[in-house]
Short mmCIF file of C-alpha atoms in Angstrom, two decimals:
data_model
loop_
_atom_site.label_atom_id
_atom_site.label_comp_id
_atom_site.label_asym_id
_atom_site.label_seq_id
_atom_site.Cartn_x
_atom_site.Cartn_y
_atom_site.Cartn_z
CA MET I 1 81.74 144.98 93.40
CA MET I 2 85.46 145.53 92.58
CA GLY I 3 87.12 142.30 91.18
CA MET I 4 83.64 140.45 90.80
CA ILE I 5 82.33 139.08 87.38
CA THR I 6 79.19 137.41 86.19
CA ILE I 7 78.78 133.95 85.08
CA LYS I 8 75.96 131.38 84.46
CA ILE I 9 76.13 128.01 85.83
CA ASN I 10 73.48 125.38 84.36
CA GLY I 11 71.73 128.41 83.32
CA ARG I 12 71.29 130.15 86.83
CA GLU I 13 73.47 133.74 87.06
CA TYR I 14 76.03 134.03 89.84
CA SER I 15 78.42 137.17 90.87
CA MET I 16 81.92 135.33 91.41
CA LYS I 17 85.34 136.52 92.30
CA LYS I 18 87.43 137.21 89.01
CA GLY I 19 90.36 134.62 88.41
CA ILE I 20 88.79 131.61 90.32
CA THR I 21 88.61 128.29 88.64
CA ILE I 22 85.51 126.74 87.36
CA LEU I 23 85.47 124.13 90.41
CA ALA I 24 85.93 126.76 92.86
CA ALA I 25 83.07 128.37 91.61
CA SER I 26 81.08 125.28 91.45
CA PHE I 27 82.06 125.11 95.32
CA GLU I 28 81.19 128.67 96.02
CA THR I 29 77.47 127.87 95.14
CA GLN I 30 77.14 125.77 98.11
CA LYS I 31 75.98 129.13 99.65
CA PHE I 32 72.88 128.40 98.09
CA LYS I 33 72.75 124.66 99.22
CA LYS I 34 70.12 123.52 97.10
CA GLU I 35 71.51 124.68 94.07
CA TYR I 36 75.08 123.34 95.06
CA LEU I 37 73.77 119.72 94.18
CA GLN I 38 72.70 121.08 91.00
CA HIS I 39 75.97 122.58 89.96
CA TRP I 40 78.45 119.57 91.60
CA ILE I 41 81.59 118.63 89.66
CA PRO I 42 82.99 115.29 90.66
CA THR I 43 86.82 115.14 91.60
CA LEU I 44 89.12 112.32 92.26
CA TYR I 45 92.52 113.77 92.08
CA TYR I 46 91.65 117.07 93.53
CA LEU I 47 92.36 117.92 97.33
CA LYS I 48 92.17 121.68 98.50
CA GLY I 49 95.50 123.22 99.59
CA VAL I 50 97.54 120.12 98.52
CA VAL I 51 96.56 118.84 94.86
CA ASP I 52 95.10 121.72 93.19
CA ILE I 53 94.62 120.08 89.85
CA ASP I 54 92.54 117.18 89.15
CA GLU I 55 94.01 115.02 85.73
CA SER I 56 91.56 112.00 86.60
CA GLY I 57 89.24 112.91 83.69
CA VAL I 58 86.13 113.32 85.54
CA CYS I 59 86.52 116.97 86.89
CA ILE I 60 85.35 118.40 83.36
CA ALA I 61 82.40 120.63 82.61
CA GLU I 62 81.22 122.47 79.63
CA ALA I 63 82.33 126.03 79.41
CA ASP I 64 81.08 128.30 76.30
CA GLY I 65 80.33 124.80 74.47
CA LYS I 66 83.71 123.03 75.14
CA ILE I 67 84.57 120.55 77.50
CA VAL I 68 87.20 121.76 80.04
CA ASN I 69 88.89 120.68 82.86
CA ALA I 70 87.11 122.57 85.75
CA SER I 71 90.09 122.52 88.03
CA VAL I 72 92.49 124.28 85.36
CA THR I 73 90.13 126.51 83.68
CA ARG I 74 89.58 130.20 85.02
CA ILE I 75 85.91 131.54 84.71
CA LYS I 76 85.47 134.86 82.54
CA ASP I 77 83.09 137.60 82.53
CA GLY I 78 79.79 136.30 81.05
CA MET I 79 81.07 132.76 80.76
CA GLU I 80 78.36 129.69 80.22
CA ILE I 81 79.16 126.87 82.21
CA ALA I 82 77.25 123.24 82.40
CA THR I 83 78.11 120.76 84.42
CA ASN I 84 76.08 117.68 83.36
CA THR I 85 75.42 117.93 79.41
CA PRO I 86 75.38 114.43 77.91
CA ALA I 87 78.70 115.27 76.60
CA VAL I 88 80.41 115.70 79.93
CA ILE I 89 78.61 112.59 81.38
CA GLU I 90 79.75 110.27 78.46
CA ALA I 91 83.64 111.84 78.93
CA ARG I 92 83.28 111.27 82.74
CA LYS I 93 82.24 107.60 81.92
CA GLU I 94 85.04 106.89 79.74
CA ALA I 95 87.58 108.50 82.49
CA LEU I 96 85.87 106.17 84.86
CA ALA I 97 86.38 102.92 82.73
CA LYS I 98 90.25 103.86 82.22
CA ILE I 99 90.68 103.86 85.95
CA LEU I 100 88.54 100.75 86.75
CA VAL I 101 90.74 98.80 84.12
CA ARG I 102 93.79 98.90 86.44
CA HIS I 103 91.72 98.76 89.44
CA ASN I 104 90.84 95.89 92.12
CA LYS I 105 87.18 95.50 92.64
CA SER I 106 87.06 93.68 95.70
CA CYS I 107 84.79 96.50 97.00
CA LEU I 108 82.78 94.07 99.19
CA TYR I 109 85.98 93.23 101.62
CA CYS I 110 87.61 96.75 101.30
CA MET I 111 87.62 98.75 104.39
CA ARG I 112 86.65 101.86 102.26
CA SER I 113 83.47 100.55 101.14
CA GLU I 114 80.89 102.83 101.69
CA SER I 115 83.57 105.74 101.98
CA CYS I 116 85.04 105.54 98.80
CA GLU I 117 85.24 108.32 96.55
CA LEU I 118 85.65 105.81 93.53
CA GLN I 119 82.85 103.53 94.44
CA ASN I 120 80.36 106.28 94.61
CA LEU I 121 81.42 107.69 91.25
CA LEU I 122 80.83 104.38 89.96
CA HIS I 123 77.20 103.96 91.71
CA GLU I 124 76.59 107.65 90.34
CA TYR I 125 77.28 106.60 86.64
CA GLY I 126 75.87 103.40 86.51
CA PHE I 127 78.74 100.75 86.70
CA THR I 128 77.97 97.35 87.18
CA ASN I 129 79.45 93.96 86.96
CA GLU I 130 82.66 95.08 85.73
CA ALA I 131 85.30 92.32 85.38
CA GLU I 132 87.71 91.47 88.25
CA LEU I 133 91.36 91.88 87.28
CA PRO I 134 93.17 88.86 86.78
CA ALA I 135 95.02 86.93 89.54
CA GLU I 136 98.07 87.19 88.03
CA LYS I 137 98.23 90.61 87.63
CA LEU I 138 97.48 91.55 91.44
CA GLU I 139 100.50 92.65 93.37
CA LEU I 140 101.23 91.46 97.03
CA LEU I 141 100.10 93.84 99.69
CA ASP I 142 102.62 96.07 101.43
CA THR I 143 102.22 94.81 105.19
CA SER I 144 105.78 96.06 106.15
CA SER I 145 104.32 98.58 108.63
CA LYS I 146 103.09 97.82 111.84
CA VAL I 147 100.01 100.42 111.25
CA LEU I 148 99.20 100.76 107.51
CA VAL I 149 98.15 98.58 104.72
CA ARG I 150 99.42 99.76 100.98
CA ASP I 151 97.50 97.97 98.40
CA HIS I 152 99.05 98.73 94.97
CA ASN I 153 95.97 97.01 93.16
CA LYS I 154 93.63 99.85 94.21
CA CYS I 155 95.70 102.78 93.50
CA ILE I 156 94.28 105.01 91.05
CA LYS I 157 97.46 107.16 90.70
CA CYS I 158 96.03 110.28 92.26
CA LYS I 159 99.22 111.48 94.29
CA ARG I 160 97.37 112.78 97.02
CA CYS I 161 99.24 110.55 99.23
CA ILE I 162 102.36 111.83 98.12
CA ASN I 163 101.76 115.48 98.26
CA VAL I 164 100.03 115.44 101.68
CA CYS I 165 103.26 113.47 103.00
CA ALA I 166 105.53 116.01 101.75
CA LYS I 167 103.76 119.45 101.77
CA MET I 168 101.71 119.09 104.96
CA GLN I 169 103.94 116.63 106.71
CA ALA I 170 107.39 117.60 105.61
CA VAL I 171 108.44 113.74 105.23
CA SER I 172 108.17 112.30 101.95
CA ALA I 173 107.68 108.53 102.61
CA ILE I 174 105.94 107.93 99.43
CA ALA I 175 107.29 108.88 95.87
CA ALA I 176 106.26 108.41 92.23
CA THR I 177 107.53 107.27 89.00
CA GLY I 178 105.97 107.47 85.54
CA GLU I 179 103.09 109.39 84.31
CA GLY I 180 99.53 109.16 84.24
CA LEU I 181 97.78 105.82 85.00
CA ASP I 182 101.33 104.33 83.91
CA THR I 183 102.53 106.20 87.23
CA VAL I 184 103.85 103.91 90.04
CA ILE I 185 103.56 104.87 93.52
CA ALA I 186 105.47 103.35 96.36
CA PRO I 187 107.32 103.75 99.58
CA SER I 188 110.36 106.10 99.11
CA SER I 189 112.20 102.76 100.48
CA PRO I 190 112.04 99.47 98.33
CA LYS I 191 111.67 97.65 101.41
CA GLY I 192 108.38 99.09 102.35
CA LEU I 193 106.69 101.64 104.33
CA ALA I 194 108.15 100.38 107.50
CA ALA I 195 111.92 101.30 106.04
CA ALA I 196 110.67 104.69 104.58
CA SER I 197 110.77 107.15 107.43
CA CYS I 198 107.26 107.00 107.84
CA VAL I 199 106.16 108.28 110.75
CA ASN I 200 102.62 106.65 110.79
CA CYS I 201 100.43 109.69 110.98
CA GLY I 202 97.73 108.24 108.80
CA GLN I 203 97.12 111.36 106.57
CA CYS I 204 98.01 109.44 103.37
CA VAL I 205 95.13 107.30 104.55
CA ALA I 206 92.66 110.21 105.50
CA VAL I 207 93.17 111.68 101.74
CA CYS I 208 93.53 108.28 99.92
CA PRO I 209 90.26 108.69 97.77
CA VAL I 210 90.07 104.73 97.48
CA GLY I 211 91.12 101.54 99.66
CA ALA I 212 94.93 101.94 98.46
CA LEU I 213 96.07 102.89 102.14
CA THR I 214 94.31 102.03 105.04
CA GLU I 215 95.06 101.39 108.86
CA ILE I 216 95.36 97.64 109.88
CA ASN I 217 92.49 96.36 110.86
CA GLN I 218 92.52 95.10 114.35
CA THR I 219 88.85 95.01 114.95
CA GLU I 220 88.86 90.92 115.07
CA ALA I 221 91.39 90.95 117.61
CA VAL I 222 88.98 92.92 119.68
CA LYS I 223 85.93 90.53 119.09
CA GLU I 224 88.81 87.66 120.06
CA ALA I 225 89.13 89.25 123.36
CA LEU I 226 85.15 90.01 123.83
CA LYS I 227 84.67 86.10 123.31
CA ASP I 228 87.41 84.82 125.50
CA PRO I 229 85.90 84.20 128.95
CA GLU I 230 89.46 84.41 130.70
CA LYS I 231 89.69 87.92 129.36
CA TYR I 232 88.35 90.87 131.55
CA VAL I 233 88.12 93.49 128.58
CA VAL I 234 88.48 97.17 128.89
CA VAL I 235 88.17 100.08 126.74
CA GLN I 236 88.94 103.84 126.71
CA VAL I 237 87.80 106.26 124.17
CA ALA I 238 89.67 109.65 123.19
CA PRO I 239 87.97 112.88 123.33
CA ALA I 240 88.59 113.42 119.55
CA VAL I 241 86.33 110.25 118.57
CA ARG I 242 83.13 111.40 120.35
CA ALA I 243 83.16 114.30 117.74
CA ALA I 244 83.66 111.99 114.79
CA LEU I 245 81.99 108.75 115.29
CA GLY I 246 78.66 110.26 114.21
CA GLU I 247 79.76 110.61 110.85
CA ALA I 248 79.96 107.16 110.19
CA PHE I 249 76.50 106.41 111.12
CA GLU I 250 74.96 109.67 109.12
CA PHE I 251 74.96 112.23 111.98
CA PRO I 252 75.92 115.84 110.69
CA ILE I 253 79.64 116.38 110.98
CA GLY I 254 80.93 117.43 114.54
CA VAL I 255 77.99 116.53 116.65
CA ASP I 256 78.96 114.92 119.96
CA VAL I 257 77.96 111.12 120.43
CA GLU I 258 79.99 110.90 123.76
CA GLY I 259 76.73 109.61 125.62
CA ARG I 260 75.96 106.87 122.44
CA ILE I 261 79.35 105.90 122.61
CA ALA I 262 79.68 105.16 126.10
CA GLU I 263 76.20 102.92 125.86
CA ALA I 264 77.03 101.21 122.66
CA LEU I 265 80.53 99.94 124.24
CA LYS I 266 78.50 98.51 127.14
CA ARG I 267 76.41 96.52 124.70
CA ALA I 268 79.15 95.50 122.92
CA GLY I 269 80.30 93.37 125.72
CA PHE I 270 83.53 95.59 127.35
CA ASP I 271 83.61 95.22 131.06
CA LYS I 272 84.49 98.85 131.74
CA VAL I 273 84.13 101.66 129.41
CA PHE I 274 86.45 104.64 130.24
CA ASP I 275 86.91 107.89 128.82
CA THR I 276 90.55 109.06 128.03
CA LYS I 277 90.22 112.58 129.31
CA PHE I 278 91.05 110.82 132.79
CA GLY I 279 94.66 109.93 131.32
CA ALA I 280 94.67 113.58 129.74
CA ASP I 281 94.09 115.26 133.22
CA LEU I 282 97.12 113.01 134.17
CA THR I 283 99.16 114.39 131.63
CA ILE I 284 98.12 117.93 131.88
CA MET I 285 99.24 117.41 135.64
CA GLU I 286 102.57 115.83 134.87
CA GLU I 287 103.58 118.27 131.98
CA ALA I 288 102.87 121.24 133.78
CA HIS I 289 104.84 120.08 136.54
CA GLU I 290 107.77 119.03 134.50
CA LEU I 291 107.39 122.56 132.71
CA MET I 292 107.70 124.35 135.93
CA GLU I 293 110.68 122.26 137.36
CA ARG I 294 112.68 123.04 134.05
CA ILE I 295 111.77 126.75 134.17
CA LYS I 296 113.02 127.03 137.95
CA LYS I 297 116.02 124.49 137.50
CA ASP I 298 117.32 125.53 134.20
CA GLY I 299 116.43 122.77 132.67
CA VAL I 300 116.33 122.07 128.63
CA LEU I 301 114.04 124.58 127.19
CA PRO I 302 111.83 124.67 125.52
CA MET I 303 110.01 121.67 126.63
CA ILE I 304 107.93 120.21 123.85
CA THR I 305 104.79 118.11 124.24
CA SER I 306 105.17 113.97 123.57
CA CYS I 307 101.88 113.04 123.73
CA CYS I 308 101.67 112.66 119.93
CA PRO I 309 103.39 109.27 118.95
CA GLY I 310 103.33 110.69 115.19
CA TRP I 311 105.47 113.86 116.06
CA ILE I 312 107.70 111.28 118.18
CA LYS I 313 108.65 109.42 115.44
CA TYR I 314 108.93 112.42 113.14
CA ALA I 315 111.55 113.73 116.03
CA GLU I 316 113.30 110.61 115.72
CA HIS I 317 113.67 110.51 112.20
CA PHE I 318 114.34 114.06 111.67
CA TYR I 319 115.56 115.93 115.01
CA PRO I 320 117.28 113.50 116.70
CA ASP I 321 119.63 116.05 118.50
CA MET I 322 116.43 117.51 120.01
CA LEU I 323 114.95 114.59 121.79
CA ASP I 324 115.98 116.13 124.89
CA HIS I 325 113.39 118.57 124.57
CA LEU I 326 110.56 116.37 124.75
CA SER I 327 108.65 115.84 127.66
CA THR I 328 109.26 112.62 129.79
CA CYS I 329 105.35 112.26 130.22
CA LYS I 330 103.70 109.33 128.15
CA SER I 331 100.80 110.06 126.08
CA PRO I 332 97.28 109.85 128.02
CA HIS I 333 96.11 106.74 126.54
CA GLN I 334 99.42 104.89 127.59
CA MET I 335 98.88 106.53 131.10
CA GLN I 336 95.45 105.63 131.28
CA GLY I 337 96.19 102.07 130.24
CA ALA I 338 98.75 101.47 133.17
CA ILE I 339 96.53 102.69 135.75
CA VAL I 340 93.55 101.17 134.59
CA LYS I 341 95.43 97.67 134.93
CA SER I 342 97.03 98.36 138.41
CA TYR I 343 93.50 99.57 139.64
CA ILE I 344 91.46 96.94 138.42
CA ALA I 345 93.97 94.29 139.42
CA ALA I 346 93.86 95.77 143.08
CA ASN I 347 90.20 96.20 143.40
CA GLU I 348 88.65 93.64 141.38
CA GLY I 349 91.20 91.01 142.22
CA ILE I 350 91.86 89.77 138.68
CA HIS I 351 95.32 89.29 137.33
CA LYS I 352 96.99 91.94 135.15
CA GLU I 353 97.89 89.42 132.47
CA ASN I 354 94.15 88.77 132.17
CA ILE I 355 93.22 92.41 131.45
CA VAL I 356 93.27 93.29 127.71
CA MET I 357 93.02 97.18 127.20
CA VAL I 358 91.29 98.38 124.03
CA SER I 359 92.04 102.39 123.05
CA VAL I 360 89.77 103.94 120.34
CA MET I 361 91.61 106.75 119.26
CA PRO I 362 91.60 109.15 116.15
CA CYS I 363 95.08 108.34 115.46
CA THR I 364 96.71 105.64 113.73
CA ALA I 365 100.33 106.02 114.96
CA LYS I 366 98.99 104.89 118.36
CA LYS I 367 99.02 101.35 117.04
CA PHE I 368 102.80 101.65 116.55
CA GLU I 369 103.33 103.57 119.83
CA ILE I 370 101.73 100.72 121.74
CA THR I 371 104.42 98.30 120.52
CA ARG I 372 107.16 100.34 121.91
CA GLU I 373 109.46 98.40 124.71
CA ASP I 374 109.14 100.93 127.44
CA GLU I 375 105.33 101.18 127.19
CA CYS I 376 104.92 98.89 130.02
CA GLY I 377 104.28 101.10 133.21
CA ALA I 378 102.31 98.19 135.17
CA GLY I 379 104.77 95.55 134.28
CA VAL I 380 102.49 94.39 131.36
CA PRO I 381 101.52 96.42 128.07
CA ASP I 382 99.77 99.53 129.18
CA VAL I 383 97.49 99.25 125.88
CA ASP I 384 97.02 95.77 124.09
CA ILE I 385 94.93 97.07 121.09
CA SER I 386 94.60 100.27 119.52
CA ILE I 387 91.59 101.08 116.85
CA THR I 388 90.84 103.90 115.25
CA THR I 389 87.34 105.72 115.04
CA ASN I 390 86.76 103.94 111.70
CA GLU I 391 87.20 100.72 113.03
CA LEU I 392 84.98 101.30 116.26
CA ALA I 393 82.38 102.15 113.58
CA GLU I 394 82.73 99.16 111.75
CA LEU I 395 83.13 97.08 114.85
CA LEU I 396 79.54 98.83 116.42
CA LYS I 397 78.13 97.98 112.67
CA ASP I 398 79.56 94.30 113.04
CA PHE I 399 77.45 93.91 116.42
CA GLU I 400 74.49 95.38 114.66
CA ILE I 401 74.49 98.20 117.40
CA GLN I 402 72.78 101.42 115.89
CA LEU I 403 74.37 104.47 117.12
CA GLU I 404 71.10 106.70 116.76
CA ALA I 405 69.50 104.25 118.94
CA MET I 406 71.68 104.75 121.84
CA ASP I 407 71.15 106.59 124.94
CA PRO I 408 72.75 110.42 124.72
CA ASN I 409 73.08 110.85 128.45
CA ALA I 410 74.71 107.57 129.11
CA ARG I 411 77.94 107.91 131.05
CA PHE I 412 81.14 106.48 130.87
CA ASP I 413 82.17 104.32 133.92
CA ALA I 414 83.33 105.84 137.32
CA PRO I 415 85.98 106.85 138.54
CA LEU I 416 88.17 106.28 135.72
CA GLY I 417 85.81 107.44 133.02
CA GLN I 418 85.82 110.79 134.83
CA GLY I 419 87.89 113.79 133.83
CA SER I 420 87.71 117.64 133.35
CA GLY I 421 86.92 120.04 130.74
CA ALA I 422 90.55 120.49 130.27
CA GLY I 423 91.07 116.75 129.07
CA VAL I 424 88.49 117.28 126.29
CA ILE I 425 90.20 119.85 124.83
CA PHE I 426 93.27 117.61 124.54
CA GLY I 427 91.95 116.95 120.71
CA ALA I 428 91.98 120.04 119.15
CA THR I 429 95.40 121.79 118.29
CA GLY I 430 96.43 124.07 121.07
CA GLY I 431 94.53 121.93 123.57
CA VAL I 432 97.60 120.37 125.01
CA MET I 433 98.99 123.86 125.63
CA GLU I 434 96.05 125.67 127.03
CA ALA I 435 94.92 122.89 129.39
CA ALA I 436 99.03 122.69 130.76
CA LEU I 437 99.07 126.74 130.83
CA ARG I 438 95.90 126.44 132.84
CA THR I 439 97.66 124.12 135.69
CA ALA I 440 100.94 126.11 135.46
CA ALA I 441 99.36 129.40 136.30
CA GLU I 442 97.64 127.70 139.37
CA GLN I 443 101.00 126.48 140.19
CA ILE I 444 103.05 129.59 139.83
CA SER I 445 100.05 131.81 141.58
CA GLY I 446 99.59 129.30 144.44
CA LYS I 447 95.91 130.18 144.12
CA THR I 448 92.91 129.31 141.84
CA LEU I 449 92.32 131.28 139.10
CA ASN I 450 88.86 132.84 137.69
CA GLU I 451 90.10 133.20 134.41
CA LEU I 452 90.93 130.05 132.82
CA ASP I 453 91.09 130.61 129.37
CA TYR I 454 93.75 131.34 127.09
CA THR I 455 92.38 131.97 123.51
CA ASN I 456 95.60 132.96 121.52
CA VAL I 457 96.54 128.99 121.24
CA ARG I 458 93.60 128.29 119.97
CA GLY I 459 92.20 127.66 116.31
CA MET I 460 93.12 126.23 113.64
CA THR I 461 96.29 128.19 112.34
CA GLY I 462 99.03 126.09 111.59
CA ILE I 463 101.60 127.85 114.02
CA LYS I 464 100.52 130.01 116.71
CA GLU I 465 102.66 131.74 119.22
CA ALA I 466 102.00 133.72 122.39
CA SER I 467 103.38 135.11 125.29
CA VAL I 468 101.40 134.69 128.80
CA ASP I 469 101.92 136.30 132.01
CA ILE I 470 101.38 134.35 134.86
CA GLU I 471 101.83 136.48 138.15
CA GLY I 472 104.75 138.18 136.50
CA THR I 473 106.22 135.25 135.03
CA VAL I 474 106.10 135.38 131.60
CA VAL I 475 105.94 132.24 129.48
CA LYS I 476 106.74 132.05 125.81
CA VAL I 477 104.77 129.34 123.81
CA ALA I 478 104.27 128.04 120.48
CA VAL I 479 101.68 125.78 118.88
CA ALA I 480 102.42 123.65 115.78
CA SER I 481 99.99 121.42 114.18
CA GLY I 482 100.95 119.64 110.97
CA LEU I 483 104.66 118.05 110.73
CA ALA I 484 105.62 120.73 108.08
CA ASN I 485 104.71 123.33 110.57
CA ALA I 486 106.49 121.70 113.38
CA ASN I 487 109.86 121.68 110.73
CA THR I 488 109.36 125.32 110.50
CA LEU I 489 108.90 125.85 114.21
CA LEU I 490 111.76 123.44 115.11
CA THR I 491 114.19 125.49 112.45
CA LYS I 492 113.47 128.85 114.27
CA ILE I 493 114.30 127.00 117.63
CA LYS I 494 117.62 125.48 116.13
CA SER I 495 118.41 128.98 114.85
CA GLY I 496 118.06 130.83 118.05
CA GLU I 497 115.45 133.00 116.15
CA ALA I 498 112.75 131.96 119.13
CA ASP I 499 113.07 131.44 122.64
CA TYR I 500 110.10 129.28 123.87
CA GLN I 501 109.79 127.90 126.94
CA PHE I 502 106.99 125.53 125.96
CA VAL I 503 105.85 123.97 122.67
CA GLU I 504 102.78 121.74 121.67
CA ILE I 505 103.42 119.77 118.51
CA MET I 506 100.64 117.50 117.07
CA ALA I 507 101.14 115.76 113.65
CA CYS I 508 97.94 116.01 112.01
CA PRO I 509 96.38 119.29 110.85
CA GLY I 510 94.08 120.60 113.28
CA GLY I 511 95.26 118.28 115.88
CA CYS I 512 93.88 114.66 117.03
CA VAL I 513 90.32 115.77 115.33
CA GLY I 514 91.97 115.68 112.21
CA GLY I 515 93.89 112.32 112.82
CA GLY I 516 94.45 109.53 110.18
CA GLY I 517 92.03 107.19 111.61
CA GLN I 518 88.93 109.71 111.48
CA PRO I 519 85.89 109.23 108.87
CA HIS I 520 86.58 110.14 105.56
CA GLN I 521 85.51 113.26 104.24
CA PRO I 522 85.40 113.40 100.27
CA ALA I 523 87.68 116.26 98.69
CA ALA I 524 84.52 118.51 97.97
CA VAL I 525 83.61 118.21 101.58
CA ARG I 526 87.21 119.52 102.58
CA ALA I 527 87.25 122.15 99.94
CA MET I 528 84.06 123.71 101.68
CA THR I 529 85.08 123.26 104.94
CA ASN I 530 87.40 125.12 107.46
CA VAL I 531 90.61 123.00 106.84
CA PRO I 532 93.95 123.76 108.66
CA GLU I 533 96.75 126.10 107.10
CA LEU I 534 99.62 123.75 105.41
CA ARG I 535 101.84 126.91 106.18
CA ALA I 536 101.85 129.50 109.16
#
């Protein structure tokens, strides 16, 4: 086969594409699943498409008898590679020891315990009873943000956060000075993350290999509300959560645990358990009607979706002149919060002030969104507490609720726990667009349509464009996920290069399913699965 060469990894012969790195070759062996585990090369800095060079000292192998950096060294025909020789293992231990000297080892209290890439390697290579950092060397936490906590004492200088913030999100709220382990990684503003144009998307949290960046943990606030006999505590769960929560309980990636979540939350003591797809359906109806109104009355176009709070904050920072393009609709969980409080107050005779609305979201930015002054449609805050998928996993474990023991066929409470399939697809990039187009199509045609699928806006491509002919009315649309892709799309719009009527933007790559509050995926897992494109 043209462009292919033969190499050996741990004595086994493989045909590989010429020019790839040793690390990439080790990932290729995933096709032979049992063999990949034998050829595993650890990483700490590497992140596919974001940080391609791993200089942590653990990403090494022997190539033709020499220890080399596996993320840099490219394979050659006939090369013999060994991934676990005594010399390689010893070198990895030395690299880990250097990192550990500067790392705060409060693993027991760390939100990332059990999902920490460094912790996993320390266990793998036999580190035990390592000395704690002296108290005088510990730096204060950066708690300036309403969403994220930055703990410099746990930072291992991998620069994943810097690169994902700059390359994938086009924000650059985090910067670095210095080299190697002496590098200082900090917000671009000396006043902390809150002053650094951070959009709260949490992608830095998603890629951090340790606990240096985490979402603010609000599980204790939920517990306090559940204990308070005066409070009527309601919970709503976003569609993207059901496809990810299982990972925190050792389910295979992507398994739908919707029914199990519903039963688990009821056992946790919530008075009502709802699905946010009801709110998503409300958003679909409102956005579709607003779009048609703008088209008919020569309103500001393109109309851009407003359900992603990370994107909204990005627009406020970098595109304030385009804010009138945003839909006037609230996000689904805010709509649902207002409806739930009004409905329960009217039907259960409970004062709105005593209703606590908890949202379970894949998103960290929702924590900021609920603090905005205009989020009080029912005269009280629409949502009181917003926790991530990660926090829900922690909460259930604290309550000793085993997700695998829950009924997979359990249901959310009616009527505000019900919704359409259109609400479910909100969690993936293009889902809002497709759902709104379905509604708009019926509004324009005046009849129920048999064909409801708009496949051109589906998929994980960073930017998707399409022209949809609805009964003779052509609607030009575009979808972007990841804020660097949004930046590209908005530049085209401002320059007059594109004349869309409707645009969907999601801050996180792949949409809400790739949110900053979803269970952590180690770099090796991300490298071997389909990840969203950084550029279209």
